[in-house]
XYZ file of C-alpha atoms in Angstrom:
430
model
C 91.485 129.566 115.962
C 91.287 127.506 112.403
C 93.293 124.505 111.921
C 95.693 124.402 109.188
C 96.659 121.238 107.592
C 99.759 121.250 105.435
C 100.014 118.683 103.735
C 103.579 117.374 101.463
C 103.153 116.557 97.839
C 105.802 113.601 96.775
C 105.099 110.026 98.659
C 102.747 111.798 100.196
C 99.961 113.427 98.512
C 101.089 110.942 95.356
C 102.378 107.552 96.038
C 105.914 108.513 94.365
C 108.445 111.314 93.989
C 107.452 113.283 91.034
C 111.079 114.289 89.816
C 112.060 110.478 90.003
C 109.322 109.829 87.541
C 110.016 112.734 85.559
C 113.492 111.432 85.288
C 111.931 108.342 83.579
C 110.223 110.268 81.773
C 112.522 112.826 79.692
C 115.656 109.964 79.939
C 113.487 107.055 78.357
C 116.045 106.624 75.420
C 119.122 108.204 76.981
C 121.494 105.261 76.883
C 123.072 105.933 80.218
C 119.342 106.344 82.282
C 119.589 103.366 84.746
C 122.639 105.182 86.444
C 121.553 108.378 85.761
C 118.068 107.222 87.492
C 120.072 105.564 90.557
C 121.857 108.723 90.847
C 118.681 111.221 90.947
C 117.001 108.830 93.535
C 120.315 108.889 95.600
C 119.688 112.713 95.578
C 116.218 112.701 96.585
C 116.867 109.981 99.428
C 119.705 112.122 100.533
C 117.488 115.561 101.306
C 114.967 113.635 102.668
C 116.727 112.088 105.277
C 118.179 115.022 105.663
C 121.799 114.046 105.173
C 122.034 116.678 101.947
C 120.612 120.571 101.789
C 117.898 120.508 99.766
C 119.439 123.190 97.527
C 122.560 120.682 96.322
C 120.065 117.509 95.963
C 117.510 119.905 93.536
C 120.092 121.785 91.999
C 121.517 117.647 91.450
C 118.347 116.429 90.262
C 117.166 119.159 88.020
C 120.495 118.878 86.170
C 120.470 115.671 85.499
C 116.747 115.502 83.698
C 116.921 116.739 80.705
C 113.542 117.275 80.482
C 111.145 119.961 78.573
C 107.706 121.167 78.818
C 106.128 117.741 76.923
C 107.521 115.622 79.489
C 105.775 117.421 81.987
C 102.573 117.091 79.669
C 103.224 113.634 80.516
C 104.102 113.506 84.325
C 101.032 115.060 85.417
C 98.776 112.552 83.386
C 101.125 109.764 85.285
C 100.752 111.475 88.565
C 96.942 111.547 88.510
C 96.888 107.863 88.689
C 99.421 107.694 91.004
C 97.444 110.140 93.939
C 97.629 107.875 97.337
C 94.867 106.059 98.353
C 94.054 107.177 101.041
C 93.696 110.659 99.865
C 92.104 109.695 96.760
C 89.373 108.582 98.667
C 88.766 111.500 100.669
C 87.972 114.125 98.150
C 84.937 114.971 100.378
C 87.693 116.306 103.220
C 89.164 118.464 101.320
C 85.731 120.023 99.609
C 85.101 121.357 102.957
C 88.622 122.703 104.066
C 89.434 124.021 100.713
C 90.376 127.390 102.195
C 92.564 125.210 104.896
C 94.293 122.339 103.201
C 97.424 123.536 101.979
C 100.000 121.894 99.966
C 103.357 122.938 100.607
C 106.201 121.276 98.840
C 109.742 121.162 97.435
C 107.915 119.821 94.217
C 107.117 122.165 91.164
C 104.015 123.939 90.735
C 104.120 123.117 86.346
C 103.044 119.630 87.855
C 101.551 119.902 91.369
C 98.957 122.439 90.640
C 97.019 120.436 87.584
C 97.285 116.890 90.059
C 96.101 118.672 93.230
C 93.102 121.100 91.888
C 90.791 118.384 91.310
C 90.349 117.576 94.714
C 89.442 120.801 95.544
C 92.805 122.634 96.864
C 93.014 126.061 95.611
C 95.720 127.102 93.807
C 96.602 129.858 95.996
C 96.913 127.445 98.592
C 99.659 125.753 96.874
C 103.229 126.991 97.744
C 106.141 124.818 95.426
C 108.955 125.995 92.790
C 108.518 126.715 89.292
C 110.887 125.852 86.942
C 113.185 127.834 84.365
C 112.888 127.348 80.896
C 114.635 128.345 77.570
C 113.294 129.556 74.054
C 112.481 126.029 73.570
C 110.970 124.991 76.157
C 113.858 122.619 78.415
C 113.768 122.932 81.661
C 116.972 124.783 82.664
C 116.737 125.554 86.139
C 114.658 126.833 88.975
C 113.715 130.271 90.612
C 116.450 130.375 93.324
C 114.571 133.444 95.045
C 112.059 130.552 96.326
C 112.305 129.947 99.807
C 111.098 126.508 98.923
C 114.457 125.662 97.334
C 116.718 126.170 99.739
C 117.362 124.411 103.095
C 114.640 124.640 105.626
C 112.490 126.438 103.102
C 108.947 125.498 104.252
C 110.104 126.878 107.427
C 111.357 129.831 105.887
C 108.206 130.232 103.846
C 105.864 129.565 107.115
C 107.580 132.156 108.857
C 106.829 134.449 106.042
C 103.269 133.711 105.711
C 103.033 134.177 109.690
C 99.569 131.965 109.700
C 97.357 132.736 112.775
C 95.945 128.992 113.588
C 96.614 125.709 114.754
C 99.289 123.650 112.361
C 99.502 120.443 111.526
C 101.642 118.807 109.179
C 101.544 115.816 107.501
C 104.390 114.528 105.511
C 107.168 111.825 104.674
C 110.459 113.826 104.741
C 112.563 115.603 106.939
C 111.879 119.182 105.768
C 108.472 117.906 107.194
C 109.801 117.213 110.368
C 111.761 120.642 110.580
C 108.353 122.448 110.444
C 107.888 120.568 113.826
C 111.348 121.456 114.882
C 111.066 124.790 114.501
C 107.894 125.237 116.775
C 105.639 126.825 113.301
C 103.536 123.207 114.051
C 101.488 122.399 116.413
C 101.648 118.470 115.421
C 103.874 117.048 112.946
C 102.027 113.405 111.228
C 105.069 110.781 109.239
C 103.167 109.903 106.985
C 103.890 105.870 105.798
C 101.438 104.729 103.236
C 103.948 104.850 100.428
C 107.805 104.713 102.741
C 108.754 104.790 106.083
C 111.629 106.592 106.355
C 113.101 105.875 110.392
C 115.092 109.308 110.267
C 111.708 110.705 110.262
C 109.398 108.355 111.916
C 111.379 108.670 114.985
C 110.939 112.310 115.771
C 107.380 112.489 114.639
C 104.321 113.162 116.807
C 102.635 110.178 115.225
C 102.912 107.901 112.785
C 99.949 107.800 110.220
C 99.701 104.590 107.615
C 97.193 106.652 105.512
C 95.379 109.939 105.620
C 92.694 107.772 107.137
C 94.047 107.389 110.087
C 94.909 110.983 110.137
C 91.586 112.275 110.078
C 90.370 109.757 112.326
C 92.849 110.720 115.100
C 91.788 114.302 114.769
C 88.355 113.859 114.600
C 88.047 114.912 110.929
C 85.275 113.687 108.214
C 86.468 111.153 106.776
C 85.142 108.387 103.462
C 85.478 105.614 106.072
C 84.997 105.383 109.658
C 87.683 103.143 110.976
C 91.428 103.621 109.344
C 92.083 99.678 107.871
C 95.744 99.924 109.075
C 93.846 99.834 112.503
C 92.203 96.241 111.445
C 94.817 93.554 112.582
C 94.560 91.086 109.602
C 96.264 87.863 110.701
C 97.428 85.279 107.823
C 98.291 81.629 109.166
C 99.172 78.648 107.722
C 100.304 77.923 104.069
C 98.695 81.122 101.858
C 100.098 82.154 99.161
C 102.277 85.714 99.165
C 99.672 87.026 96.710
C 96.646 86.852 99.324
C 98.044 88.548 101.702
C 99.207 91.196 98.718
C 95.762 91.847 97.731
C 95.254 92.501 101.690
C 98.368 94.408 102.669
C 97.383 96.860 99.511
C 94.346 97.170 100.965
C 95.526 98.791 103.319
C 95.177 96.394 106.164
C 97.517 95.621 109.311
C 98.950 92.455 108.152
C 100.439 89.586 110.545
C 101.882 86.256 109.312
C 102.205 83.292 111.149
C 102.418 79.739 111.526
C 99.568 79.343 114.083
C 96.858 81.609 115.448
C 99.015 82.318 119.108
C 97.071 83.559 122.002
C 98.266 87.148 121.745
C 96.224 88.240 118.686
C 92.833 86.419 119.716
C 90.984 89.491 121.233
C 92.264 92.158 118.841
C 92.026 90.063 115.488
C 89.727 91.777 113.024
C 90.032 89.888 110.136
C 91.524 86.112 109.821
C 92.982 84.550 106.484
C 93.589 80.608 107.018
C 95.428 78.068 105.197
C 94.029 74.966 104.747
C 93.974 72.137 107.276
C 94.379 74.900 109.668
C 91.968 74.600 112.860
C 90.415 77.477 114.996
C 89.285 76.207 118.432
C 85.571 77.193 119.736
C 87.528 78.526 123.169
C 89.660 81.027 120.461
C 86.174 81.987 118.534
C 84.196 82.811 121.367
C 87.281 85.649 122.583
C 87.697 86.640 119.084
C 85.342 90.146 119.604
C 86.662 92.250 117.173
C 86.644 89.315 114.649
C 85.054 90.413 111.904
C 85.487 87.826 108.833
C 87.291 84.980 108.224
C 88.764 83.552 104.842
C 89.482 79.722 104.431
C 91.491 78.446 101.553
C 89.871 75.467 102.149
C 86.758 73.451 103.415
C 85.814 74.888 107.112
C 83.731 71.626 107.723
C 86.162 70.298 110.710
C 87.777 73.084 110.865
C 85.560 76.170 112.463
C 82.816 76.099 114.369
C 79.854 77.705 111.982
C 77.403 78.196 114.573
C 79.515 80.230 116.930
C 80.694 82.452 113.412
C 76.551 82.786 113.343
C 76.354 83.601 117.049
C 79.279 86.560 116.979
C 78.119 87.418 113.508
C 81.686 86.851 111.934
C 81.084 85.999 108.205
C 82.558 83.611 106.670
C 84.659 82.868 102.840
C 85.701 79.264 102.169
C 86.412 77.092 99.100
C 84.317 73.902 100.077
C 83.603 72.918 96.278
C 87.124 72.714 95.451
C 90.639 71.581 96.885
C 92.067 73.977 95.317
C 93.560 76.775 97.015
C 91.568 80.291 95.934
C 94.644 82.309 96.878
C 92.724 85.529 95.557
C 89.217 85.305 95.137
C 88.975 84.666 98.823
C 90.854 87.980 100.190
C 89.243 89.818 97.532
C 86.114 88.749 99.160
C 87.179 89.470 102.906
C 88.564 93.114 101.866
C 84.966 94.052 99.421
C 83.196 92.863 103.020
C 84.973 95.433 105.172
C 84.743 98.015 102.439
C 81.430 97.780 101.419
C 79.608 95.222 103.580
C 79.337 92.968 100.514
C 78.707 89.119 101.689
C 78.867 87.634 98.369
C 79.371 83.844 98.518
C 79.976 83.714 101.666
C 79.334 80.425 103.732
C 77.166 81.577 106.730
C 75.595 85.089 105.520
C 73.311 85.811 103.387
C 74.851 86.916 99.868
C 73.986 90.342 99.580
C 76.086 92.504 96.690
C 75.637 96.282 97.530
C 75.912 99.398 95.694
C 78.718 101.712 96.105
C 76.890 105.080 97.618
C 79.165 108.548 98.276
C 77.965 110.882 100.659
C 75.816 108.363 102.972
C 76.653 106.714 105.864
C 76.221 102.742 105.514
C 75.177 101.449 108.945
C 75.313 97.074 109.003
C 73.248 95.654 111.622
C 73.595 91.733 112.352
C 70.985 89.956 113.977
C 69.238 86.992 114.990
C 67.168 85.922 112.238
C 63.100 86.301 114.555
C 60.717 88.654 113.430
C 59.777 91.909 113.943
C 63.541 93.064 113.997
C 63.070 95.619 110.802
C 60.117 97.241 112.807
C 62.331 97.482 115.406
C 64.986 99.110 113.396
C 63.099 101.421 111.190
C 61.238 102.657 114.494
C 64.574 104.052 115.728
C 65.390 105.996 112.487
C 61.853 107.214 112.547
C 62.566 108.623 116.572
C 65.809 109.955 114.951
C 64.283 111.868 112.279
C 66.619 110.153 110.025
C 66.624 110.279 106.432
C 67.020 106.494 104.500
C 68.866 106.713 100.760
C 68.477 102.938 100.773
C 67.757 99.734 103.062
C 68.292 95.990 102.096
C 68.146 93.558 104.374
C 68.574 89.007 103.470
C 68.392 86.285 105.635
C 69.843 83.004 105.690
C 69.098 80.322 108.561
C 69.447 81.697 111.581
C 71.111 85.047 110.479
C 69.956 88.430 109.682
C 71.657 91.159 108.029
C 70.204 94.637 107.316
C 71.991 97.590 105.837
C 70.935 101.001 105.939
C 72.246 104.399 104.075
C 71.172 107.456 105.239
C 71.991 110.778 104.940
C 72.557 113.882 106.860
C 73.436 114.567 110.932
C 72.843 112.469 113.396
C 73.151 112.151 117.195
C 75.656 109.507 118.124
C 73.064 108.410 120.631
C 71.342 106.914 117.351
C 74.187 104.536 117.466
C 73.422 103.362 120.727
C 70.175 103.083 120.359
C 69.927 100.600 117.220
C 73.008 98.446 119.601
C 70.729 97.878 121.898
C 67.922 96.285 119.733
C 66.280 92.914 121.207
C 68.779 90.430 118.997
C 71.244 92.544 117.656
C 74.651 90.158 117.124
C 76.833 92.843 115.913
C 76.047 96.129 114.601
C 79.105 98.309 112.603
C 79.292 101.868 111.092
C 80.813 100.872 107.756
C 81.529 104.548 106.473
């Protein structure tokens, strides 16, 4: 049986509700639009935590728009750079399900359809209402003979379409939910990247911080291999809000806290200190899933560089300056989980790497002896794998090779290049 994903379009798909904005929109110079803003966001809060039919909070919202056929000229140019993140970077997922990704939504069409097509979702796989409009183009209602706009309408319009497949939904509301309470789903996914809404949350199947995580629970391709809301980023010590901003946008788990406490030292993946603050070698050496580690500071007397080396955790300090690099620092950190960039950091070497779609970028830290490369390249060879690119710097004791290739490949391969005489640490980056 095919698997169906169907996916939600506002706070979902986009990062915001698309009638909210429209609002903004067509009631720029109304003189009355804060309140008549609060009110259409008190509708659309309403229906989605199900506390209002969704008829009565559309019928609400439409009303109160006053909008016409150039304000939805605009919207969709808004929406475009408002698609979520996580979905934004996954164009490549949808390429290949375009005949099963499905948006179904309470939304419009007049503005869905031109923000979801260019990632490759067909238009007949789009199910939303359509507005009414007069002679002059204001938008004066909605077709009411649209399941969609009535109370349980995706169920309603499921039940109609009588799919034969696996369902799984993935959305932020509770008409989402209802697709789950009315058995049509096999799995229903909150999703959270943009709101959390507890109503929903509480009743799904799982929660998923991005789409990321979504496709990595089901096994799906994906643009990256590990969902960042999986990486525990810890903050400690004095940092300033905006680092852990730049972080949290990211993407990243994020944990603050006045001192690194024993329960996050084995599942820490990425550490951002204040300064003066001190990591003990006995903390280091269980820190496994430590990846990198940002210092608003000096380390000298702080961490122990040679065990970093030894577990291949690279490190970002300031140790020119006393002053505090509140951004450049995390912005480092995130572009070295992202990318495998090690640019000015204090134990790698600084290595600056191209952004490559449709590869996967394999990192492989090792002890800095020779003959690793040979070692390396030998495996690919076995695997009849097929190298885009290779770099590969050294700095003291410390090697660091990356590799892009392209195509299948047995997960065995993975094993395989692990297991290399001197590997420290070895990660599939995407």
């Amino acid at each position: 049986m095919k698997n169906y994903y169907i996916i939600d379009f506002d706070s979902t798909f986009t990062q915001v509700e698309a009638l909210d904005e429209l609002a903004r929109i067509s009631l720029e110079n109304h003189p009355d639009r804060e309140s008549i803003y609060n009110e259409i966001e008190r509708y659309t809060n309403l229906a989605m935590e199900g506390k209002l039919s969704f008829r009565e909070a559309l019928a609400g919202r439409v009303k109160l728009l006053n909008a016409n056929k150039s304000h939805l000229d605009k919207l969709v140019s808004h929406l475009k750079k408002k698609v979520s993140t996580s979905f934004s970077r996954n164009r490549e997922f949808f390429k290949k399900h375009s005949d099963t990704a499905w948006i179904v939504s309470g939304g419009f069409k007049e503005f869905i359809t031109p923000v979801v097509t260019p990632y490759h979702i067909k238009t007949e796989n789009i199910y939303a209402n359509t507005f009414r409009f007069d002679a002059e183009g204001n938008i004066i209602g909605f077709d009411e003979e649209n399941p969609l706009s009535t109370e349980g309408g995706k169920v309603q319009l499921l039940k109609q379409l009588n799919i034969e497949g696996r369902l799984f939904g993935i959305g932020d509301g509770y008409s989402d939910f209802q697709l789950k309470e009315s058995g049509l789903i096999e799995k229903f996914f909150a999703f959270t990247e943009n709101i959390q809404r507890k109503s929903v949350t509480e009743k799904a199947d799982f929660i998923t911080p991005s789409f990321d995580e979504f496709l990595y629970v089901n096994d799906l391709p994906r643009a990256i291999s590990y969902p960042k809301n999986r990486i525990l980023c810890l903050i400690v010590g004095d940092v300033p809000e905006i680092a852990a901003h730049i972080l949290k946008r990211d993407g990243f788990s994020i944990r603050t806290k006045e001192t690194f406490e024993e329960k996050y030292v084995k599942d820490v993946g990425m550490l951002l200190l204040g300064d003066n603050i001190d990591i003990t070698d006995e903390q280091l050496q269980q820190a496994d899933k430590l990846k990198t580690i940002g210092y608003l500071g000096d380390i000298k007397g702080h961490i122990n560089k040679d065990i970093c080396n030894a577990k291949g955790i690279v490190v970002f300090d300031d140790k020119k300056s006393k002053k505090k690099n509140s951004e450049f620092i995390p912005r480092r950190m995130a572009e070295f989980i992202n990318n495998g960039d090690t640019y000015l950091s204090r134990n790698f070497p600084n290595l600056v790497l191209p952004k490559v779609k449709q590869v996967t970028r394999l990192l492989h830290i090792h002890k800095n002896v020779p003959g690793i490369m040979a070692q390396i390249n030998k495996v690919y060879a076995q695997n009849n794998i097929n190298i885009v690119a290779q770099f590969l710097m050294t700095r003291s004791d410390i090697g660091y090779a990356v590799t892009d290739i392209q195509g299948e490949y047995d997960k065995d391969l993975l094993k395989q290049l692990k297991q290399i005489d001197n590997t420290i640490k070895f990660r599939i980056l995407y």
